[in-house]
Coordinates of N, CA and C in Angstrom, one line a residue:
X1 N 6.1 -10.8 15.8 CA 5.6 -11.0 14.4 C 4.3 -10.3 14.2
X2 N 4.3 -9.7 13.1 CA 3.3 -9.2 12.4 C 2.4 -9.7 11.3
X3 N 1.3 -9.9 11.5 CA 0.5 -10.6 10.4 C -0.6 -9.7 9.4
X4 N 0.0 -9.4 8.2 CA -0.4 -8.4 7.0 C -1.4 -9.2 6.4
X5 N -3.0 -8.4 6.4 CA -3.5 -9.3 5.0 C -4.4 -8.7 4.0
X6 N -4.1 -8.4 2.8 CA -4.3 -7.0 2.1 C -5.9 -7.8 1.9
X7 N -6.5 -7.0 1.1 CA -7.7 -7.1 0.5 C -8.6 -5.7 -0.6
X8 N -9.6 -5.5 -1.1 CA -9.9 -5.1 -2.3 C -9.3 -4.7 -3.2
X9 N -8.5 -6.0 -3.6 CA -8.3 -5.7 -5.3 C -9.2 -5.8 -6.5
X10 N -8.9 -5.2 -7.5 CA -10.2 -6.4 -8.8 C -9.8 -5.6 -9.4
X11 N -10.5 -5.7 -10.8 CA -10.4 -5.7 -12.2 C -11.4 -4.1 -11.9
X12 N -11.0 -2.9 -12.8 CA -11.7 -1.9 -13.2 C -11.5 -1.5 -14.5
X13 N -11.8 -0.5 -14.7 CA -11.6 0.6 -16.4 C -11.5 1.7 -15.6
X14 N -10.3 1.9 -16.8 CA -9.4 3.3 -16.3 C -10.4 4.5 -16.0
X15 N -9.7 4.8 -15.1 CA -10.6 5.8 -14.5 C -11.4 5.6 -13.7
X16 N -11.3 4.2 -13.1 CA -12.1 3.9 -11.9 C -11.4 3.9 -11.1
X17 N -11.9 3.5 -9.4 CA -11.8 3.6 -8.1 C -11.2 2.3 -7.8
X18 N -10.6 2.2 -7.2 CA -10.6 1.4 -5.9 C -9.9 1.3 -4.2
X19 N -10.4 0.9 -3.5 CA -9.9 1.4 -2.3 C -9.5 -0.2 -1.5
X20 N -8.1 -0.3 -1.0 CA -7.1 -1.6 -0.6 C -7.0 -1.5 0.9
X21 N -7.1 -2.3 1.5 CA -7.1 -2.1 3.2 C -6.3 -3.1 3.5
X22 N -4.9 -2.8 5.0 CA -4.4 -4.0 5.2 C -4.7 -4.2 6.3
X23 N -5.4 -5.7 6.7 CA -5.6 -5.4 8.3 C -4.2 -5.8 8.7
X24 N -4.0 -5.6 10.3 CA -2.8 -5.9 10.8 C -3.0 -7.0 12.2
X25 N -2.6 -7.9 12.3 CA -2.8 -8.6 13.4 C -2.7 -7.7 14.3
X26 N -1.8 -7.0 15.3 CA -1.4 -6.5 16.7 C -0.5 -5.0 16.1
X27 N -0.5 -4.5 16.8 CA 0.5 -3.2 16.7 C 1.4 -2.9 17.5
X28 N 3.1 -2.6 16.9 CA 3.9 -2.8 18.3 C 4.7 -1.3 18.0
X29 N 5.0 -0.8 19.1 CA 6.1 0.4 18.8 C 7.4 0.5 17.9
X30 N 7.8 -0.9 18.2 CA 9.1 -1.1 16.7 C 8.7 -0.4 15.3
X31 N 7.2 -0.3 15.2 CA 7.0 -0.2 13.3 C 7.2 1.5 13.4
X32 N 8.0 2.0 12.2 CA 8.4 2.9 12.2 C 7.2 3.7 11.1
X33 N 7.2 2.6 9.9 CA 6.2 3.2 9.0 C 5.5 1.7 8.4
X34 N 4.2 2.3 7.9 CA 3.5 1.5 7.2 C 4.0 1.7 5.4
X35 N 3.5 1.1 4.9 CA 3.3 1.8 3.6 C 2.8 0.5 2.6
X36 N 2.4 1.0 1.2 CA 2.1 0.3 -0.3 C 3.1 0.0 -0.8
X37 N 3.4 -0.9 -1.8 CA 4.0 -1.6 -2.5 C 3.4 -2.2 -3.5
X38 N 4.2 -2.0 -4.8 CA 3.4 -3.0 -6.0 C 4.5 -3.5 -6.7
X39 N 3.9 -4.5 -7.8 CA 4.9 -5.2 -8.6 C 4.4 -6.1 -9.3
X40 N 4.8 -6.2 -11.0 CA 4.8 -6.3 -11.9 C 5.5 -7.5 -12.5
X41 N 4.9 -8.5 -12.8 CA 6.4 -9.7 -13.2 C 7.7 -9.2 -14.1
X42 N 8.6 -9.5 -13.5 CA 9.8 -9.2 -14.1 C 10.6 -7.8 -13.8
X43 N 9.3 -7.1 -13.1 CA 10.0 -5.9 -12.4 C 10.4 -6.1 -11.2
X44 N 11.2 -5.2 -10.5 CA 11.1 -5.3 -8.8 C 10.2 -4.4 -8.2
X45 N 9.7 -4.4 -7.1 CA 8.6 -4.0 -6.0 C 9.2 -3.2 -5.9
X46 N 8.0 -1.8 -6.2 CA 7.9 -0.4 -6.2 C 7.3 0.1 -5.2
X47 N 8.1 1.0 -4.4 CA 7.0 1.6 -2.9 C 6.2 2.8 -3.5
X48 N 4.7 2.5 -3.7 CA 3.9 3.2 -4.0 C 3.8 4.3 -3.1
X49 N 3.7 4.0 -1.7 CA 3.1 5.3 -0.6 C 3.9 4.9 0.8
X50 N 4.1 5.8 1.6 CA 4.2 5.8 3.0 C 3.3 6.7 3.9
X51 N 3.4 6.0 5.0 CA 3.0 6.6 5.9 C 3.5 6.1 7.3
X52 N 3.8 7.8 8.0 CA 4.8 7.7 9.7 C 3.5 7.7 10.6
X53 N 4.5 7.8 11.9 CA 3.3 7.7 12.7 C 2.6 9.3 13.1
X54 N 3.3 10.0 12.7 CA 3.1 11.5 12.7 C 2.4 11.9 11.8
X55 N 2.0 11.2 10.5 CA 1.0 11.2 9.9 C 1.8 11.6 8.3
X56 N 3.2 12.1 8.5 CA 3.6 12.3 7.0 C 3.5 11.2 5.9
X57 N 3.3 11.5 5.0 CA 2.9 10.8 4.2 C 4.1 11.0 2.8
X58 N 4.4 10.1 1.9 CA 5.0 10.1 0.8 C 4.9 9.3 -0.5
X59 N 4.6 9.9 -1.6 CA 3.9 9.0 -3.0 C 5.0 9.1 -4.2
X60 N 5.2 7.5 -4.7 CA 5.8 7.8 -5.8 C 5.1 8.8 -6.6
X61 N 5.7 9.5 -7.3 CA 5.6 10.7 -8.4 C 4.1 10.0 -9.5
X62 N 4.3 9.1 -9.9 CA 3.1 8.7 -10.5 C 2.1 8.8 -10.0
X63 N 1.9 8.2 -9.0 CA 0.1 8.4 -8.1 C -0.3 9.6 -7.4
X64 N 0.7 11.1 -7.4 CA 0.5 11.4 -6.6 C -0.8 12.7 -7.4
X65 N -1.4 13.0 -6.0 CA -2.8 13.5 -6.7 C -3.6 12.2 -7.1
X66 N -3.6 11.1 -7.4 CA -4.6 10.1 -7.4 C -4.5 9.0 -6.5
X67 N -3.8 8.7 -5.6 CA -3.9 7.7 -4.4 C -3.9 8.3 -3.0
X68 N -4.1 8.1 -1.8 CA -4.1 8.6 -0.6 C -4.5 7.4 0.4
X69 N -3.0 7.3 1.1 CA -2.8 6.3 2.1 C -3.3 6.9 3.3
X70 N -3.7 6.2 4.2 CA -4.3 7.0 5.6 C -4.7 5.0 6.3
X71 N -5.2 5.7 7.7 CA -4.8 4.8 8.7 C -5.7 4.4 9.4
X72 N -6.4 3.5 9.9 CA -7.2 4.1 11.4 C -6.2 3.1 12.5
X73 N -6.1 3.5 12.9 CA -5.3 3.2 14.4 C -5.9 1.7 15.1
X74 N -7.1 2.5 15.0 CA -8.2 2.0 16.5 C -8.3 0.2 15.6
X75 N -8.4 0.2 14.5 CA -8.7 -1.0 13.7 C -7.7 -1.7 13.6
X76 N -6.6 -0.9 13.4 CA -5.3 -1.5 12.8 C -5.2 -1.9 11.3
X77 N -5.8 -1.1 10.5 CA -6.0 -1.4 9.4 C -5.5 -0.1 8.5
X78 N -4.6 -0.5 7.5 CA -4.2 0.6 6.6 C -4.7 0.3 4.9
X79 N -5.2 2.0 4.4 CA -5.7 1.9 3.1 C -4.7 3.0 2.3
X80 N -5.5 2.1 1.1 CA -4.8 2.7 0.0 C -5.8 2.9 -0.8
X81 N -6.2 4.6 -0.8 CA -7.4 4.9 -1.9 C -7.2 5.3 -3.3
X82 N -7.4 4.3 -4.3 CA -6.8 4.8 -5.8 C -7.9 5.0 -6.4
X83 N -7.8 6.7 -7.1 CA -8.1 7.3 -7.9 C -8.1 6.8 -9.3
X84 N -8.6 7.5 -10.5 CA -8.5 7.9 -11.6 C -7.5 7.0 -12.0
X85 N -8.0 5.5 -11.9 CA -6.8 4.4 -12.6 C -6.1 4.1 -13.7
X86 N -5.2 3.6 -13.9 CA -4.5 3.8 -15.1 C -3.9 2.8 -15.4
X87 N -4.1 2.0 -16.7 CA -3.6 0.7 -16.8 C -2.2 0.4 -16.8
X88 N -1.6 1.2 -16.9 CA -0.5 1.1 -16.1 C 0.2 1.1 -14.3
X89 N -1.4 0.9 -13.7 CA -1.4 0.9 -12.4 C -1.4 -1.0 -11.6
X90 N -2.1 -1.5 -12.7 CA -1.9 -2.9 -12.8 C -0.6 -3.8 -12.2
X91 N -1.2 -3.9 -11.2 CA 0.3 -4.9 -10.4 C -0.4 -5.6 -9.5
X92 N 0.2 -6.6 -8.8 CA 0.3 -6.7 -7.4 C 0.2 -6.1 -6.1
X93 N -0.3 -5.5 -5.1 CA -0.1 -4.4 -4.5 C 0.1 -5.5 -3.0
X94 N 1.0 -4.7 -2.4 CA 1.5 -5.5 -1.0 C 1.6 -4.2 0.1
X95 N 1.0 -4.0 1.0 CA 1.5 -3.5 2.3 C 2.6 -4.6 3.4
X96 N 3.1 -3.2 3.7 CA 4.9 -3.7 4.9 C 4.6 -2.7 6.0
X97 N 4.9 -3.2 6.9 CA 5.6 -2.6 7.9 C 6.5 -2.4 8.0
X98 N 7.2 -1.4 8.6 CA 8.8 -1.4 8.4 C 9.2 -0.8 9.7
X99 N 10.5 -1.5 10.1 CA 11.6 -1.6 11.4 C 12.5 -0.6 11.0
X100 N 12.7 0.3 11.6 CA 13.7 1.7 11.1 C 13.4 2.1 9.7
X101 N 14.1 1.6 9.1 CA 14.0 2.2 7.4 C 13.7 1.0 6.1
X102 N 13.3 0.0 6.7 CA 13.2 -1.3 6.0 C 11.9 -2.0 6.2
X103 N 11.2 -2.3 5.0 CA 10.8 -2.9 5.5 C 10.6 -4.4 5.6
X104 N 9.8 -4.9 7.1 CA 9.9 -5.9 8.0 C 9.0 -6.9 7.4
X105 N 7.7 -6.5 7.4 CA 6.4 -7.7 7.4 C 5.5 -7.3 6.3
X106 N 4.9 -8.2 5.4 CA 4.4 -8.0 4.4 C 3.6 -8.9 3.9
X107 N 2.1 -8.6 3.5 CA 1.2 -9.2 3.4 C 1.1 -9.7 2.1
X108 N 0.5 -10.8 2.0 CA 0.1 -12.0 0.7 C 0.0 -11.1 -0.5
X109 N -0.3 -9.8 -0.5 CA -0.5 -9.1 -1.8 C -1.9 -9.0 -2.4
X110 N -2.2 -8.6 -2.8 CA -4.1 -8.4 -3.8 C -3.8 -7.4 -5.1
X111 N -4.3 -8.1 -6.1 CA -4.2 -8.0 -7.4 C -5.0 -6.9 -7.7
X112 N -4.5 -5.6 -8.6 CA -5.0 -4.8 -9.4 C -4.8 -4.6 -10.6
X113 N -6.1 -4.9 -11.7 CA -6.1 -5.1 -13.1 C -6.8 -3.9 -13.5
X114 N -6.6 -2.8 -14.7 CA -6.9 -2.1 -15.0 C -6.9 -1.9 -16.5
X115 N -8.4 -1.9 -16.9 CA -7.8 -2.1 -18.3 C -8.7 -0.7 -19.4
X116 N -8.0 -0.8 -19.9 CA -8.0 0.5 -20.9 C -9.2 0.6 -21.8

């Protein structure tokens, strides 16, 4: 088991910053990828970003050029740096681990409000 627990969300105006970090309890060779996730009531959970262990990276089409996921190992901790916000960026944001192509383990979530 893996224990996810996101943190820096809050409230901004568009066009601000914010930067999300998941720590991770332990790290085991099973995780194939990290990655972001958000979600919106009444929508389903959108995979914002990935990241392999080789370092490839992949962004839904929205963020891309304004978010950048990256890692430090040694911490165990994964971010999500958002750019030039957009009130329609406003969700729930949750980091997973993921077992092959799924993912496994997923943290409590932290709130991002952005308003116009």
């Amino acid at each position: 088991q893996v224990k996810l627990v996101e943190s820096g969300g809050g409230s901004v105006q568009a066009g601000g910053s914010l930067r999300l970090s998941c720590a991770a309890s332990r790290n085991t060779p099973s995780i194939t990828f990290v990655g972001w996730f958000r979600q919106t009531p009444g929508k389903e959970r959108e995979e914002v970003a990935t990241l392999d262990s080789l370092g490839y990276t992949t962004y839904t089409d929205s963020v891309k050029g304004r978010f950048t996921i990256s890692k430090d190992d040694a911490k165990l901790i994964l971010y999500l740096q958002m750019n030039s916000l957009k009130p329609e960026d406003t969700a729930m944001y949750y980091c997973a681990a993921f077992i092959g192509f799924a993912p496994k383990f997923w943290g409590q979530g932290t709130q991002v409000t952005v308003s116009s």
